[in-house]
Amino acid sequence: MVATTARAGAVLLLVMMIAAAAEAHLQIGAYNETCPQVEEVVLKEMTAIVGKSPDLAGAVLRLFSVDCFVGGCEASILLDSTPNSTAEKDAPLNKGVRGFEAVDAIKAKLDAACPGVVSCADTLALAARDSIRLSKGPFIPLPTGRRDGNRSVAADVALNSPAPGATIADIIALFATKFNLTAKDVAVLSGAHTIGKALCSTVSPRLYNFGGQKGASDPTLDANYTATLRGECKPGDNATLVDLDPTTPTVFDTNYYTLVAGKRGLLSTDAALLLDPTTKAYVAAQANATSPDQFFADFAASFVAMSKLGALTHHNGEIRQVCSKINPPSPPSSANAAAAARSRHHLTATAGLLATLAAVALVL
């Protein structure tokens, strides 16, 4: 009986090992052999970019989150529209999303060092990670191995974003059902608003047309802050950028939560954090924290979880030559044929071994 149980356990372990080997995952140091300098190159380029334009740190971080929440972290936000399809970057909700040139510049440096090896998705992910580090936030060890998708449809943006007038309960439900993220993740990831800017068009309804009433402002917004924002965002101004955290706009810290707790969160989604017990408690805890350590640890965990959403790995997706365009179809080659033959051989061998194991399991 013991021998039978042991044999059954061994078979199960082998099956699990084969299944694990057949499925590629994101992992720390995925480019250790193919492009060992990848993280060094990204950090060097991001240091130069942020040194020249500090507000691009927040822009690149937002670009990454926008990408991940629509179709997964597979660089679809970077694709240009075509005559037959409007891409995500041109969706109304993505007006003001910036940082595309930064990603292109970093990708060019990576391709010079390791041609055709690093995906646009990983380029963006690492650039966003370094945006946090360069803004005096935590260093986050980030798994890589993402590949690039080839679908980017503007209509997908609204389907994966809170609807107009969504409550905090709606936002939490969206995060839970679509992304398997918790209410705490909502509060933690909102902390990314500690750096970066937003268009006046995103805040103007709270200043001049709250609840559809002309001239009305949001009563949940601090009156003095409302007056300040009205000075920066005149009626009809949709182009001006304002700081999400006007006190420390380029520092990744907990000041965002202090502002939200004091009714000075710029966006309606920031203010909404005070309307749910879990998110409100997190805001209060960080607003009163004497150290950013807990926020840094929480953000690192939530950021890594977000970075894995819908990631394409192994034979899924592609490594784009140009981040704004899908690769042209490649003509068949002897190398491709050999690779396909190896893949078929591997699948045949794996299937044969699984069949053998299944037969063994039947007689145990």
Coordinates of C-alpha atoms in Angstrom, one line a residue, residues 165 203-220 268:
G165 CA -20.4 58.1 -12.5
V203 CA -10.7 67.8 -13.1
S204 CA -12.8 70.6 -14.6
P205 CA -16.2 68.9 -14.1
R206 CA -15.4 69.0 -10.3
L207 CA -14.7 72.7 -10.6
Y208 CA -17.3 74.1 -12.9
N209 CA -20.0 71.6 -13.7
F210 CA -20.4 69.2 -10.7
G211 CA -23.5 67.0 -10.9
G212 CA -24.3 68.6 -14.3
Q213 CA -25.0 72.0 -12.6
K214 CA -23.3 74.9 -14.4
G215 CA -20.9 76.8 -12.2
A216 CA -21.2 74.2 -9.3
S217 CA -18.1 72.7 -7.7
D218 CA -17.6 69.5 -5.9
P219 CA -18.5 70.1 -2.2
T220 CA -16.2 67.2 -1.2
S268 CA -12.9 62.1 -8.4

